[in-house]
Every structure is written in C-alpha cells, then in structure tokens.
Amino acid sequence: MRIKKLLALSLAGIMAAGLVGCTGGNDSKSGSNSKVDKDTLVVWTLAKDLETFGKHYEEKTGKKVKVTVIEPADYPTKVATALDGGDKSVDIIVGEPQMLKNFYEAGYFADLDALGAKDYEGKIVDYVWKVGQSDDGVQRAISYQITPAGFYYRRDIAKEVFGTEDPAEVGKLFESYDKILETAETLKKAGYKIFASDAETSYFSGDEPWVVDGKLNVSQARKDYMDLCIKLYQNDYTAFAAQWAAPWLQGMSGEIPQLTADTMWGVGEEGDVWDADKFAEATKDLPKTQVFAYGLPAWGVLTMKDNVGETSGKWGVCSGPASGFGGGTFIGISELSTKKEAAWDFVKFCTLDPETADWWIETSQGDTVSLIEALNKHAEDENAIYGGQKLYKFWLEQAEKIDYSKVTQYDTIIGDAWGAAISAIKTGEKDKDAAIEEFYTAVSSAYPDLVIEK
Amino acid sequence: MAKAKKESAPKTVEVKYDDGTVVTVDPSKKGKLSKRESTGYAFIIPYVIAFCVFSVYPVFKTLYLSFTQYKGGIGIEPQWVGLAKYDLTIHDPLFWKSLVNTVRIWGVNIVLQLGLAFLLTIVFIDIKYKVKGLAVYRAIYYLPNIIAATSIAFMFSSLLDPNYGTFNQILTEIRNLWVVIYNHIPFIHDIMHESGGVTVRMFDYMRPHAVRTEWLGSSKYCASTIGVIQAWMWFGNSFIMLMAGVMGISSDYYEASSIDGAGRWKQFTKITLPLLKPIMLYVGVTSLIGGLQMFDLPQIMIAKTTASYMSIRTVIMYLYQFGFGQNKDVGRAAAIAYVLFFIILIFSLMQFIAMRSEED
C-alpha cells in the first residue's frame, strides 16, 4: 500500500512538474533557446538572409548569435504566442511590411529611438524608415533592403516590336492600365506574351489606400485594375505560367510552351508545372512562345540572376503604372529582451553599417540595400544581365516615389478579398456583381467597424 | 460494492471489498480519508490536474474572452464589451455561410458514413454470406482513422488534382472507352439516339477528351468531395460501433422470431435496427460534434486563393481567422466558439429527443 501511494504521489509530482514546465514561458531558460548561453543573441527570423548576417556578425565582432528561421506562414503566430506568454529569451524579431502594424500595436517591438535610432534619420531610404515606425512616430524596426517594384523586360523583344529598348521609352508602354492592354495586344500579334502570368501587375494595383478615415475606399483605380486582370486573362495575353512554377522561371531564359487557362497547372499526367524536368518532357511538342516582361520588386534581380541563362544581357528594368513595393525584412528588438543594447548593436550592424551594406551587395550578388550612402556609392555600378543598366540608381529613384501613407493595416485581408473577386470573375466562377458583393461581405465581416458605401 | 459488517456496539466498522481486502473504518473519524481512499485519490490527481489545466480552465477562459475586446500583445489586457461579440457573430452573414458549408460537408459525410457502415454490418451479420476474418476486415476498415489528417489531405490532393490526378485520369479513360463503344458499336449508338434527350446531348461531342473536373477547386464539388473523404475516414469507426451493438443483441430474440416465421429482413428491421438505436444515437451525436468542428482537411486542402474557398470555409476555419489571422480578434473567435457550442448542443438535444420519442 505504501509503495502504491508513493507511486501515485510521484506520478502526481511528475505531472505537476510537467505543468509547471509548460507554463514556464516567463523563464528566460525555457523553450527552444534553453541551451543558449546568456551572452548569445537569439534571433527569430522568417528570412534566411539573417543566418548569413548572423555569421558575418560573429566573424566581425566575435559575439555569438543564434538564428532560428521560422516558416513565414507560422511566424506571426509563433512570435505572438511567445511574447504574449512573456518569453524573454528572444532578442531580435523581424517582420514583413504587412505584419508590422499589428506587431507594433501589440507592443512586440522595442523603442529604437530610446537606443539612439533618431541619430540615423535620413541615412535610410525614406519609405523604409517610415515602414519601421509605429503610428506614434517611434522607430521600431529597420530594414537592410529596399523593395520597390518595376517591370523586368526583354530588350531584344522591345527593339523588335516597338523599335526601342530604352528603359524610359519602354516604361511608357506600361504607364497606365489601358496602355498595358494596348502593349499586350501588339505583342500578341507579334507572337509574344506581355507577361508570364496575370499576377505580374499585382505590385502596381490601385494607387490609393484601401481605407480612408475609417471608410472602405474602392477607387476607380482598383476597378480599372480588376478590369486589367480580367482582360489579360480572358484575352490570352499572358503565358499562363503560374508564379514560381517551372514555366514561369523558364520564361526568363527564353521559349516556353504555350499554355492556356486549362493547362496552366499542368499538361497531362506527368506534366506537373512544379517539376521542371517532367514538365519539359510533357510539353516538348507544344507550340512555343516568349515572355516580354515580369513585374517584380528589386529582389527580383536575385531570382532573374539564377534563371536568365542565355538571355543574360538582354534584359532591362523600367517603371510601372504605379509606385509599389513588395516584401522586405524589417529587423527590430523584442520588447521583452534583456539584452537590448547588444541587440541594438546587431540591428545597427545589419542595417546602418556602410561596410555591411557593401558586403551584402557583394554577397547577395545584387540585393538592393536601404542605406543611402551605399546606394549612392554603387549608383554607377552597371549590371551585365541588364545590358549594363545602372540598377541601384534606378531602384533608388523608384523607392523615392513610394508614398507609404497609402499602406494600411487592412491591406492584406482587403487585398486578398479583392484578389478572390478578380479570380472568380476572370475564371467565370461568378459574375462581376456577385463577386463584388461577396467582396463587400467579406470586408464587412472581417472589419465590422469599417464604413462601407457601395 | 462494499459490504459493511456492523457489530452490536461498534467503535469501528469493517468494510469488505470485492477483492477480499478488509479495511477497518472508525465512524467517529467521519470526513477523514482512509488510507485506501487517499491512495485512490492520489492515483486520479494527475488526471484531475491535467483535466483542470487543459480543459476546465480554457473553457472558462474562452467564455470570459468572448465578452471582451482583445487582440493580444504585451501588457494589453482584455477590455470588457459585454455581448458585443455575440451580437457581431449572430449578425454576421459569413458566420452563417460557414455554418451552412460545415453542415453541407457533414451531411454528405454522415449519410455515406452510416450508410456504408450499415451495409457492411448487414453483410457481416448475415449468416447467408458467412464472411470469415471479421477481425482482419475490421482492422482494414479502421485504418483510415489512424492516418494523420495531413497525410490524407496530401494523398487526396494528389489523387484529385484536376490535371494529373489519378481520379480524373480514370474518368478520362472510362470516358474514352465509352466514346469508342459509342462510335463503333451501332447497337449502342442506336439505343442512345432512340432514348433521345439528355444522353444524346451528353455524348454529342464524341471524341477522346480529358476529364478536368476541379474536385477541390470548384464551389460545385468541393463540399461533397471533402464530405466523401471524411466518410472514408470515419466509416470504419461507425462499422465497429454498429458491429459491437449487434454482437450485444441476445440471440434469443432471433431464435424466437425464427420460430415465429420472421425472415432475415424482418429480423433486421424489427430486432436489429430498434436495438441498435442507442449506438446509432451515439454515432450520430459524436459525428455531429466532430463534423461541426471540422477544420484540418479543408484548411490543408483548399488554399485561400482558390475560387472555392468561400464555399468550403467551415466555422472553425472562420474562427481560426480571428484567433490567429491578420485581423486578430480573440474575443470574436471565442464568441464564435461559444455560439457553435450552443448550436451543437441544440442539434444534439434534437437528435436525442427524436431518437427517444421514436423509442417511446
């Protein structure tokens, strides 16, 4: 009996200890960072870049950094769960623009002004500096890169069809949605496709904020953008190559099979668009076409670099119908970090150090940094893939046109709902009125406090 | 199950347990636990602690949060807003749409799940078929139950892919075979034309043609598709329950009814079916509770950007959006959870009452 009682009590004890362990998030030694010594900086990131930055920081300073890369889809939940639970073990957290406003509101990012960020005002491209500020104007995060969007186009096709390859002249072919449709028609007649997919225009959609003074703003520009997407799809102006699928990447190096709305996700049993070899085999007998342009932010340079193949040197970059940007990793300090000074040193090293900026330009082979001093230093650098175009100068000009006040915290959900409506209309799933009505319902359900005037 | 032996002037009472142990209890120490009792309590303490921490506390915490405005964050406390979140939920058309979606999926699932389970039960209990190896079949039918939902989602996503999925490939081959039969056998061709109407229109376009049905991507099919997959996952479980119920029916009833001249069908409808009602009620209620909380399969299989997403989004997927999504509103997610709880409660009671009234 005594043994049984002892056994029962020890089981109870183990269970109780387990429960204490489960709720021990406040302890800095808990969780996945328990084996990290007290001087090591703990970084939670969704971009693998920071692993490279971390190693470089260790080499340069001799300080220790532990970088954990978390899947972007899981990142906001992971950060929220840890910090709401009082986890002090994380020092550096990051965010992409669409998640930053919620992170600021939740108080996850520490005040960088208190650590001296104000001294660096004007050294970083303006829109990036503002993205890193909470509504009260306090600096909370800084990015090492800028991500303005542009159209990457084939100079040889531009010369052949439009008689010019000059970025300024080609930019005029994309200056409005109507002009894009005109250009698409001309290219179709010449046997080319204007874009790889109809998603190429997404960075240039509706140049107005989604919400103005608490009211949903479905501007004419938004409606025009919807019409543009529908026409691009329904008139077969694009190559129906789904973004990031094999034909989409292959289009950067030249000819790709001519796909349709029915075959855009695969051709035959073996022709899965996500498997380049199988796709090539399944589509070898299909007629071929070439893609004129891709719409991507500045980081598209890195994607193009790996995929242009024999078309290297035949590319150019020009501006689009609106000034948009996409992505960018913003680095900040966890409000609960006990090593804020050390963490600030890491943030400064990654974002505000001219030597690091130079190193990153070389290491990444073309990423566009946000430090103005570095951009000016490299302004005259010519990029061979783009026929010697001075890309750093171009991206800086594009970034200066970005008006960050047009970005709202509602953008992701409202933008997704608008995208779903466009998708439903272009594929014939719903008629325009029904799809737009569903959009209004989705927005009012997600944000009941917004005023919606149809 | 204890028997107390009282003596004429007892200071203590001997309690004899079924296992033969005799424990002496002093009634004057009323309220104090005996050694044996305290050992028992010690054994259940771990479970009780876990139950309180992981079940009881979250239930009450969720109830509290459903009356608050709370988005999470460091140092941010929930703000009491009364019934505002319930008001919002009840007047939200997308909540009701997601409930309808959920019920549609569950409807397809339960009809197939119970139908298939019943069919198999009939086959296995009928002496005419004399099916051997019940245990093996039971294990095979139960297998889908123990496979992780993510694996099932991945498997069916591959099988049902509109372009290269096995399912559409089979349909394509069947269709092509039928086209050959239709075009080359005059007898079939004539019959089809004589029957006129729909069949002729269906095969008017007679040439080999790949079937590209969007089983998951189209609003028309996706709810039924998910329902069928759910039924495939759960019919083995229902089958085991029903078989257990059948095994529990005394053979006396069947023997007596045979003597009275009842056939197999009569025995099934008059004996088996009525006596299985409690099991059916259990299967129905548990399936309803699980079905209305459906989340994993549609969440994994249907991307947010798919055209069919709004037709497949279940209540829990909708709740998840507020609990963990971009427009986080924990209070609203909690209110949705409680509204769903009351809906499940009402449905379960209705099912219970309906079965009871039939029994009476």
Short mmCIF file of C-alpha atoms in Angstrom, two decimals, chain A residues 36-299:
data_model
loop_
_atom_site.label_atom_id
_atom_site.label_comp_id
_atom_site.label_asym_id
_atom_site.label_seq_id
_atom_site.Cartn_x
_atom_site.Cartn_y
_atom_site.Cartn_z
CA VAL A 36 21.88 29.26 -25.38
CA ASP A 37 24.35 30.93 -23.03
CA LYS A 38 23.40 34.26 -21.52
CA ASP A 39 25.58 36.39 -23.84
CA THR A 40 24.27 34.88 -27.08
CA LEU A 41 21.82 36.98 -29.06
CA VAL A 42 18.74 34.99 -30.06
CA VAL A 43 17.24 35.91 -33.45
CA TRP A 44 13.87 34.70 -34.71
CA THR A 45 13.53 35.36 -38.42
CA LEU A 46 11.44 34.39 -41.42
CA ALA A 47 14.21 35.27 -43.92
CA LYS A 48 17.27 33.05 -44.34
CA ASP A 49 19.33 36.18 -45.07
CA LEU A 50 19.70 36.75 -41.36
CA GLU A 51 21.61 33.47 -40.97
CA THR A 52 24.24 34.93 -43.30
CA PHE A 53 24.14 38.26 -41.45
CA GLY A 54 24.48 36.39 -38.13
CA LYS A 55 27.60 34.50 -39.25
CA HIS A 56 29.14 37.71 -40.61
CA TYR A 57 28.39 39.48 -37.31
CA GLU A 58 30.08 36.67 -35.36
CA GLU A 59 33.15 36.86 -37.62
CA LYS A 60 33.39 40.63 -37.34
CA THR A 61 32.65 41.08 -33.65
CA GLY A 62 33.37 37.74 -32.00
CA LYS A 63 29.94 37.88 -30.36
CA LYS A 64 27.59 34.92 -30.53
CA VAL A 65 24.27 34.88 -32.42
CA LYS A 66 21.74 32.05 -32.59
CA VAL A 67 19.44 32.43 -35.59
CA THR A 68 16.20 30.45 -35.85
CA VAL A 69 14.44 30.56 -39.23
CA ILE A 70 10.66 30.10 -38.96
CA GLU A 71 8.27 29.48 -41.88
CA PRO A 72 6.73 32.83 -42.91
CA ALA A 73 3.18 31.44 -42.57
CA ASP A 74 3.84 30.40 -38.96
CA TYR A 75 5.97 33.36 -37.98
CA PRO A 76 3.31 35.84 -36.68
CA THR A 77 1.61 33.14 -34.56
CA LYS A 78 4.93 31.94 -33.15
CA VAL A 79 6.04 35.46 -32.19
CA ALA A 80 2.63 36.37 -30.74
CA THR A 81 2.42 33.18 -28.68
CA ALA A 82 5.94 33.60 -27.30
CA LEU A 83 5.76 37.30 -26.47
CA ASP A 84 2.16 37.22 -25.16
CA GLY A 85 3.40 34.45 -22.88
CA GLY A 86 6.23 36.67 -21.65
CA ASP A 87 9.16 34.86 -23.31
CA LYS A 88 12.29 36.90 -22.59
CA SER A 89 14.69 34.59 -24.38
CA VAL A 90 14.23 36.14 -27.85
CA ASP A 91 16.23 39.30 -28.54
CA ILE A 92 15.75 40.05 -32.22
CA ILE A 93 12.44 39.68 -34.05
CA VAL A 94 11.65 40.63 -37.63
CA GLY A 95 8.58 41.34 -39.72
CA GLU A 96 7.44 41.95 -43.27
CA PRO A 97 5.54 45.19 -44.00
CA GLN A 98 2.08 43.56 -43.98
CA MET A 99 2.52 42.20 -40.44
CA LEU A 100 4.38 45.12 -38.89
CA LYS A 101 1.42 47.35 -37.94
CA ASN A 102 -0.15 44.53 -35.92
CA PHE A 103 3.19 43.81 -34.25
CA TYR A 104 3.60 47.49 -33.32
CA GLU A 105 0.07 47.63 -31.87
CA ALA A 106 0.77 44.51 -29.81
CA GLY A 107 3.90 46.15 -28.40
CA TYR A 108 6.29 43.42 -29.55
CA PHE A 109 8.94 45.78 -30.98
CA ALA A 110 11.04 47.84 -28.57
CA ASP A 111 11.55 51.59 -28.97
CA LEU A 112 14.70 52.02 -31.07
CA ASP A 113 14.68 55.79 -30.61
CA ALA A 114 15.47 55.24 -26.95
CA LEU A 115 18.57 53.35 -28.07
CA GLY A 116 19.66 56.07 -30.48
CA ALA A 117 17.88 55.34 -33.78
CA LYS A 118 16.99 59.02 -34.23
CA ASP A 119 20.66 59.77 -34.89
CA TYR A 120 20.39 57.78 -38.12
CA GLU A 121 17.32 59.51 -39.57
CA GLY A 122 17.92 60.41 -43.22
CA LYS A 123 20.54 57.69 -43.70
CA ILE A 124 17.97 55.12 -44.80
CA VAL A 125 15.60 55.42 -47.80
CA ASP A 126 12.57 57.37 -46.58
CA TYR A 127 9.78 54.86 -47.17
CA VAL A 128 11.74 52.09 -45.42
CA TRP A 129 12.37 54.36 -42.43
CA LYS A 130 8.63 55.11 -42.22
CA VAL A 131 7.57 51.46 -42.57
CA GLY A 132 9.69 50.89 -39.47
CA GLN A 133 7.73 53.44 -37.41
CA SER A 134 4.64 52.80 -35.32
CA ASP A 135 1.67 55.20 -35.59
CA ASP A 136 3.11 57.35 -32.77
CA GLY A 137 6.21 58.01 -34.91
CA VAL A 138 8.54 55.89 -32.79
CA GLN A 139 11.16 53.90 -34.71
CA ARG A 140 10.65 50.20 -34.04
CA ALA A 141 12.28 48.34 -36.94
CA ILE A 142 14.70 48.98 -39.79
CA SER A 143 15.24 47.02 -42.99
CA TYR A 144 18.56 46.42 -44.69
CA GLN A 145 16.90 46.36 -48.12
CA ILE A 146 14.53 48.33 -50.35
CA THR A 147 11.93 46.59 -52.45
CA PRO A 148 10.36 48.99 -54.98
CA ALA A 149 8.69 47.21 -57.90
CA GLY A 150 9.40 47.54 -61.61
CA PHE A 151 8.91 45.66 -64.88
CA TYR A 152 11.82 43.46 -65.96
CA TYR A 153 11.57 43.35 -69.77
CA ARG A 154 13.37 41.75 -72.70
CA ARG A 155 15.34 44.42 -74.57
CA ASP A 156 15.56 42.31 -77.76
CA ILE A 157 11.78 41.89 -77.98
CA ALA A 158 11.22 45.59 -77.20
CA LYS A 159 13.61 46.56 -80.01
CA GLU A 160 11.96 44.16 -82.47
CA VAL A 161 8.33 45.04 -81.72
CA PHE A 162 8.46 48.66 -80.51
CA GLY A 163 11.72 49.85 -82.08
CA THR A 164 13.29 50.90 -78.78
CA GLU A 165 14.94 49.23 -75.81
CA ASP A 166 15.47 52.35 -73.71
CA PRO A 167 14.02 51.86 -70.17
CA ALA A 168 12.42 55.32 -70.19
CA GLU A 169 10.70 54.66 -73.54
CA VAL A 170 9.67 51.12 -72.64
CA GLY A 171 8.31 52.46 -69.34
CA LYS A 172 5.78 54.41 -71.42
CA LEU A 173 4.39 51.09 -72.69
CA PHE A 174 3.40 50.33 -69.06
CA GLU A 175 2.42 53.82 -67.89
CA SER A 176 -1.31 53.07 -67.49
CA TYR A 177 -3.59 50.02 -67.39
CA ASP A 178 -5.04 50.94 -70.81
CA LYS A 179 -1.56 51.30 -72.24
CA ILE A 180 -0.63 47.86 -70.83
CA LEU A 181 -3.59 46.28 -72.65
CA GLU A 182 -2.56 48.07 -75.88
CA THR A 183 1.00 46.83 -75.48
CA ALA A 184 -0.32 43.31 -74.77
CA GLU A 185 -2.34 43.30 -77.99
CA THR A 186 0.64 44.48 -80.06
CA LEU A 187 2.85 41.78 -78.53
CA LYS A 188 0.20 39.08 -79.07
CA LYS A 189 0.05 39.97 -82.76
CA ALA A 190 3.85 39.69 -82.90
CA GLY A 191 3.69 36.19 -81.34
CA TYR A 192 4.77 37.15 -77.81
CA LYS A 193 3.07 37.27 -74.43
CA ILE A 194 3.28 40.52 -72.47
CA PHE A 195 3.58 38.78 -69.08
CA ALA A 196 4.33 35.32 -67.81
CA SER A 197 1.20 35.46 -65.59
CA ASP A 198 -1.55 37.96 -64.83
CA ALA A 199 -0.09 38.31 -61.32
CA GLU A 200 2.80 40.40 -62.71
CA THR A 201 0.76 43.57 -62.30
CA SER A 202 -0.09 42.96 -58.64
CA TYR A 203 2.62 45.31 -57.33
CA PHE A 204 1.06 48.14 -59.33
CA SER A 205 -2.55 47.69 -58.27
CA GLY A 206 -4.74 50.68 -57.41
CA ASP A 207 -2.53 53.57 -56.33
CA GLU A 208 -4.76 54.61 -53.39
CA PRO A 209 -5.19 53.40 -49.80
CA TRP A 210 -7.84 50.74 -49.13
CA VAL A 211 -9.14 52.60 -46.10
CA VAL A 212 -9.51 56.37 -45.74
CA ASP A 213 -10.80 57.83 -42.44
CA GLY A 214 -12.35 54.53 -41.39
CA LYS A 215 -14.13 54.13 -44.72
CA LEU A 216 -13.52 51.42 -47.35
CA ASN A 217 -12.14 53.05 -50.47
CA VAL A 218 -12.80 51.08 -53.65
CA SER A 219 -11.36 53.67 -56.01
CA GLN A 220 -11.72 53.81 -59.78
CA ALA A 221 -8.07 52.71 -59.98
CA ARG A 222 -8.98 49.48 -58.13
CA LYS A 223 -11.84 48.80 -60.54
CA ASP A 224 -9.58 49.55 -63.52
CA TYR A 225 -7.01 47.15 -62.11
CA MET A 226 -9.70 44.47 -61.82
CA ASP A 227 -10.63 45.00 -65.49
CA LEU A 228 -6.97 44.83 -66.46
CA CYS A 229 -6.52 41.42 -64.78
CA ILE A 230 -9.71 40.04 -66.30
CA LYS A 231 -8.76 41.20 -69.80
CA LEU A 232 -5.20 39.92 -69.51
CA TYR A 233 -6.58 36.51 -68.57
CA GLN A 234 -9.56 36.27 -70.88
CA ASN A 235 -7.78 37.63 -73.99
CA ASP A 236 -4.88 35.18 -73.59
CA TYR A 237 -2.36 38.00 -73.31
CA THR A 238 -0.27 36.18 -70.71
CA ALA A 239 1.66 32.90 -70.97
CA PHE A 240 -0.50 31.33 -68.18
CA ALA A 241 2.67 30.46 -66.29
CA ALA A 242 1.79 30.38 -62.58
CA GLN A 243 4.18 32.47 -60.48
CA TRP A 244 7.18 30.46 -59.20
CA ALA A 245 6.18 27.36 -61.22
CA ALA A 246 8.65 25.81 -63.70
CA PRO A 247 7.31 27.54 -66.88
CA TRP A 248 7.33 30.90 -65.06
CA LEU A 249 11.02 30.53 -64.24
CA GLN A 250 11.81 29.02 -67.66
CA GLY A 251 10.28 32.05 -69.35
CA MET A 252 13.19 34.12 -68.03
CA SER A 253 15.61 32.15 -70.19
CA GLY A 254 13.63 32.19 -73.45
CA GLU A 255 10.97 29.99 -75.03
CA ILE A 256 8.27 28.25 -73.00
CA PRO A 257 5.34 26.06 -74.08
CA GLN A 258 2.19 27.96 -74.94
CA LEU A 259 -0.17 27.15 -72.07
CA THR A 260 -3.84 28.01 -71.63
CA ALA A 261 -6.16 28.57 -68.67
CA ASP A 262 -6.85 24.80 -68.71
CA THR A 263 -3.22 23.71 -68.76
CA MET A 264 -1.65 26.38 -66.60
CA TRP A 265 -1.22 23.97 -63.68
CA GLY A 266 -0.06 21.00 -65.70
CA VAL A 267 -0.07 19.20 -69.01
CA GLY A 268 -1.07 15.55 -68.93
CA GLU A 269 -0.45 13.07 -66.16
CA GLU A 270 3.27 13.79 -65.87
CA GLY A 271 3.36 17.47 -66.79
CA ASP A 272 3.22 18.99 -63.31
CA VAL A 273 4.26 22.64 -63.55
CA TRP A 274 6.22 22.36 -60.30
CA ASP A 275 8.56 19.72 -61.73
CA ALA A 276 10.78 21.32 -64.39
CA ASP A 277 12.08 18.10 -66.00
CA LYS A 278 8.75 16.33 -66.19
CA PHE A 279 7.07 19.49 -67.40
CA ALA A 280 9.64 19.94 -70.17
CA GLU A 281 9.15 16.33 -71.31
CA ALA A 282 5.34 16.59 -71.28
CA THR A 283 5.29 19.84 -73.23
CA LYS A 284 8.07 19.25 -75.78
CA ASP A 285 5.60 19.02 -78.69
CA LEU A 286 3.53 22.09 -77.77
CA PRO A 287 3.94 25.36 -79.73
CA LYS A 288 6.32 27.79 -78.03
CA THR A 289 6.11 31.44 -77.08
CA GLN A 290 8.28 34.03 -75.32
CA VAL A 291 7.51 36.30 -72.41
CA PHE A 292 8.15 40.03 -72.69
CA ALA A 293 8.05 41.16 -69.06
CA TYR A 294 7.90 40.20 -65.39
CA GLY A 295 6.62 42.51 -62.65
CA LEU A 296 8.77 42.08 -59.53
CA PRO A 297 10.28 44.12 -56.69
CA ALA A 298 14.01 44.90 -56.52
CA TRP A 299 14.73 41.44 -55.04
#
